[in-house]
XYZ file of N, CA and C in Angstrom:
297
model
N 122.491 154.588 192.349
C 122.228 153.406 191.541
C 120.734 153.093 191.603
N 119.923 152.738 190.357
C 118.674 152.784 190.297
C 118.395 150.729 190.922
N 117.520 151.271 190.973
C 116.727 149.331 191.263
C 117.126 148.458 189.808
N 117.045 149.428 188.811
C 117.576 148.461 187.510
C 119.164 148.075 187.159
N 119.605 148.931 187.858
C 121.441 148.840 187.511
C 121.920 147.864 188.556
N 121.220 147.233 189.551
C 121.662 146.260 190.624
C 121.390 144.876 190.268
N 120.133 144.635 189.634
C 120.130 143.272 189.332
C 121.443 142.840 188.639
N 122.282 141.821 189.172
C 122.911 141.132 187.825
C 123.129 139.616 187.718
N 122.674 138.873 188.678
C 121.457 137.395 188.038
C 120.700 137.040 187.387
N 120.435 136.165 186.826
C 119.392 135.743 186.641
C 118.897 135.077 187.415
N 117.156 135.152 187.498
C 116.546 134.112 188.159
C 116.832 133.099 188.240
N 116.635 132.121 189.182
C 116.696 130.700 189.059
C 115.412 129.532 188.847
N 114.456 130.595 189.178
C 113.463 129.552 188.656
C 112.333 130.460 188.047
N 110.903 129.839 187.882
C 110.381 131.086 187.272
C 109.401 131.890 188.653
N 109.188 131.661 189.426
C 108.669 132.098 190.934
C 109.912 133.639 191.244
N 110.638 133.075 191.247
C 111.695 133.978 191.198
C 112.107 135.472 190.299
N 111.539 134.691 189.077
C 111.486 135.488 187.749
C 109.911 136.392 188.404
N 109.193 135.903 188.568
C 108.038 136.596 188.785
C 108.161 137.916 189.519
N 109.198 137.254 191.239
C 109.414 138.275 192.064
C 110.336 139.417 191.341
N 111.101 138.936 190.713
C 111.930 140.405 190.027
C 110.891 141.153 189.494
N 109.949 140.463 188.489
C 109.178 141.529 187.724
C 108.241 142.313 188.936
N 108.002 141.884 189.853
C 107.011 142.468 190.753
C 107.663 143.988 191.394
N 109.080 143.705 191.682
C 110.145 144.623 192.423
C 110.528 145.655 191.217
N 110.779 144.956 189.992
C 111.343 146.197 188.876
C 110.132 146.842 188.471
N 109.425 146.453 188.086
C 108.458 146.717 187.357
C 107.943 148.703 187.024
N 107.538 149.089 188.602
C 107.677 150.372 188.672
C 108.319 151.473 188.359
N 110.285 150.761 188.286
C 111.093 151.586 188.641
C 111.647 151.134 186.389
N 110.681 150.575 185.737
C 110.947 150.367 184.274
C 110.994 151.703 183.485
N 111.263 152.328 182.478
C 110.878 153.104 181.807
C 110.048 152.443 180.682
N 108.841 152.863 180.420
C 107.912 152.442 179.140
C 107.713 151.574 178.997
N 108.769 151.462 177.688
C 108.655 150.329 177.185
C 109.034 149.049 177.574
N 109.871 149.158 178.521
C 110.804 147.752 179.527
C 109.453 147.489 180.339
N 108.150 148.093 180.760
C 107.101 148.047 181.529
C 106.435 147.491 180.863
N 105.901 147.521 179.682
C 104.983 147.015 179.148
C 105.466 145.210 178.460
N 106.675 145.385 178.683
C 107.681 144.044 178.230
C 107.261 143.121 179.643
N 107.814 144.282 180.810
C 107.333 143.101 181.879
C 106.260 142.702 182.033
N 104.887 143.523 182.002
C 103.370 143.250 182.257
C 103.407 142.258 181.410
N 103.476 142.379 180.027
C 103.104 141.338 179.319
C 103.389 140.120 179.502
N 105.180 139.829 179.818
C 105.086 138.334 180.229
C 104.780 138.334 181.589
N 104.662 139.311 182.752
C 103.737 138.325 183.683
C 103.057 138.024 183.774
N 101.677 138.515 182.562
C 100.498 138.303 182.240
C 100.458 136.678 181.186
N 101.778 136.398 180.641
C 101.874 135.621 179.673
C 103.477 134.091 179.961
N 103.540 134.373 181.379
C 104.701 133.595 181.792
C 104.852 132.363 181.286
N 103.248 131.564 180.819
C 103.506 130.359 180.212
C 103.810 130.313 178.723
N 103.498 131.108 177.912
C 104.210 131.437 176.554
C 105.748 131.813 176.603
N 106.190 132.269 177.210
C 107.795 132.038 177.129
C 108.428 131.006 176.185
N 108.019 130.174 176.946
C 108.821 129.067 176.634
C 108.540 128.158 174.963
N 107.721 128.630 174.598
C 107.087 128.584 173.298
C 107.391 129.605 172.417
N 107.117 130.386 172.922
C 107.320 131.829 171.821
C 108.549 132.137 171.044
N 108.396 133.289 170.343
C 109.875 134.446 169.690
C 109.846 135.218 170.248
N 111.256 136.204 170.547
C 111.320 136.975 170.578
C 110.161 138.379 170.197
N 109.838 137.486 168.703
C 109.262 138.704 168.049
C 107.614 138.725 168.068
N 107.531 136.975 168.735
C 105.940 136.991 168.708
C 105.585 137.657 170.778
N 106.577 137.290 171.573
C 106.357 138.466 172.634
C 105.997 140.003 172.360
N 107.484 139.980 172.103
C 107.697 141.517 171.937
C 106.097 142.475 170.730
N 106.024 141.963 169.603
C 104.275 142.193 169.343
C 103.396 142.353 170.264
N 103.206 141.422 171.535
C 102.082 141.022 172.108
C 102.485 141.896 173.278
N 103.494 142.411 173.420
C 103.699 143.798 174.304
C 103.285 144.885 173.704
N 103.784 145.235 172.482
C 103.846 146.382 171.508
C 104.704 146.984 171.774
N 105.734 146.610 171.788
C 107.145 146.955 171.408
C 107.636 146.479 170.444
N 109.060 146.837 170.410
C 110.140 146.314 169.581
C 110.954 145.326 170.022
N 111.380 144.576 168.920
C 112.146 142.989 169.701
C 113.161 143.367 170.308
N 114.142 144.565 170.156
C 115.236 145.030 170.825
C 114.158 145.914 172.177
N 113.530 145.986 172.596
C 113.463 146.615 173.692
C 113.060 144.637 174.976
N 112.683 144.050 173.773
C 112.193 142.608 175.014
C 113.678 141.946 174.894
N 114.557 142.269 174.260
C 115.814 141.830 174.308
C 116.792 142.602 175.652
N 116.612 144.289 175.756
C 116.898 144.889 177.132
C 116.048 144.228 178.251
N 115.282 144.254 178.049
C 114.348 143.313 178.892
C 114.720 142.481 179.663
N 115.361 141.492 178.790
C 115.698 140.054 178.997
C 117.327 140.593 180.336
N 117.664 141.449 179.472
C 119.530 141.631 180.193
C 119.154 142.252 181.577
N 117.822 143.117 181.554
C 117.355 143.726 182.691
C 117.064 142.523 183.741
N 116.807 141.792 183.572
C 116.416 140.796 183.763
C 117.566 139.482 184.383
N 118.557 140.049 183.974
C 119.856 139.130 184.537
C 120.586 138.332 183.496
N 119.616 138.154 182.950
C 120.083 137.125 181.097
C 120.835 137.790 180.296
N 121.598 136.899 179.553
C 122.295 137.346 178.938
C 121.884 137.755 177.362
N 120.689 136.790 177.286
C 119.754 137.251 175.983
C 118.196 136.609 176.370
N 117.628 136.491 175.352
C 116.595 136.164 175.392
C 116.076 134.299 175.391
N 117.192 133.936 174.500
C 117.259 132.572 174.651
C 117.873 132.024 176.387
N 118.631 132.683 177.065
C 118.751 132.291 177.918
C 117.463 132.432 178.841
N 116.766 133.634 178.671
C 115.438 133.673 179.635
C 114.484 132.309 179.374
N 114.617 132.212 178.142
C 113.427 130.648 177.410
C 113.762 129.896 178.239
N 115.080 129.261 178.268
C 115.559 127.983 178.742
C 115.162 127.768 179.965
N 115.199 129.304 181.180
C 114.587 128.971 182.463
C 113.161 128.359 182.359
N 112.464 128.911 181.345
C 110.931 128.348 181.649
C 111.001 127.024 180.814
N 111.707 126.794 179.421
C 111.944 124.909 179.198
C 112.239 124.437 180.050
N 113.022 124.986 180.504
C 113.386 123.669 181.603
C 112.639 123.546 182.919
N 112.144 124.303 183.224
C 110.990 124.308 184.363
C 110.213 123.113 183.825
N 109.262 123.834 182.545
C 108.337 123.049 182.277
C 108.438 121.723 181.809
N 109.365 121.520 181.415
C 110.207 120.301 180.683
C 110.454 118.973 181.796
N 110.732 119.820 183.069
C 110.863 119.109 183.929
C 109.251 118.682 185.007
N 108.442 118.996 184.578
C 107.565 118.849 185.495
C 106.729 117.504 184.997
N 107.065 117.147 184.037
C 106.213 115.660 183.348
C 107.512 114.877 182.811
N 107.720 113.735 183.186
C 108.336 112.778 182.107
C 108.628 112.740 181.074
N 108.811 112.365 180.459
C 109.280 112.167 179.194
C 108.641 110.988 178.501
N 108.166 110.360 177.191
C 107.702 109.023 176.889
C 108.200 107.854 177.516
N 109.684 107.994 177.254
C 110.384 107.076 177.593
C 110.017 106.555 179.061
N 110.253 107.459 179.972
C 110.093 107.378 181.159
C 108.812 106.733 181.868
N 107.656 107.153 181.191
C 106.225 107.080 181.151
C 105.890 105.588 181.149
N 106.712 104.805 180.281
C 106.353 103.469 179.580
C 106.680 102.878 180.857
């Protein structure tokens, strides 16, 4: 069994997310490598981005940042977003709250 066929979590936070990419990273083929460099180079766009505006900024294809994502523990790609919304989402108030 390779280092990639064992993950089957997802991260729980994005520190976490980081350490997976640090541990898989090597053991990626290609294009799943250049998916990871890019968002660890780009961890705060996640949560903003597409699919398709990542996957460009890797130079891949949106189906390879979509394996990515499952490599990854997720079940898609929207589930990977939500870890970093809600990270970031949570680190400031809200208006309401603010007032």
């Amino acid at each position: 069994m390779t280092e990639i066929d064992k993950v089957t979590a997802a991260p729980e936070s994005p520190e976490a997310f980081s350490r997976r990419i640090a541990e898989l990273s090597e053991s990626l083929p290609k294009r799943l490598r250049q998916c990871a460099e890019h968002i660890a180079l780009n961890l705060d766009r996640i949560a903003v981005s597409t699919v398709a505006e990542l996957a460009e900024g890797a130079g891949v294809p949106p189906s390879a940042l979509m394996r990515f994502c499952q490599i990854m523990g997720f079940s898609g790609f929207s589930e990977m977003q939500r870890l970093f919304r809600d990270a970031y989402s949570g680190a400031r108030p809200d208006y309401a709250t603010r007032l």
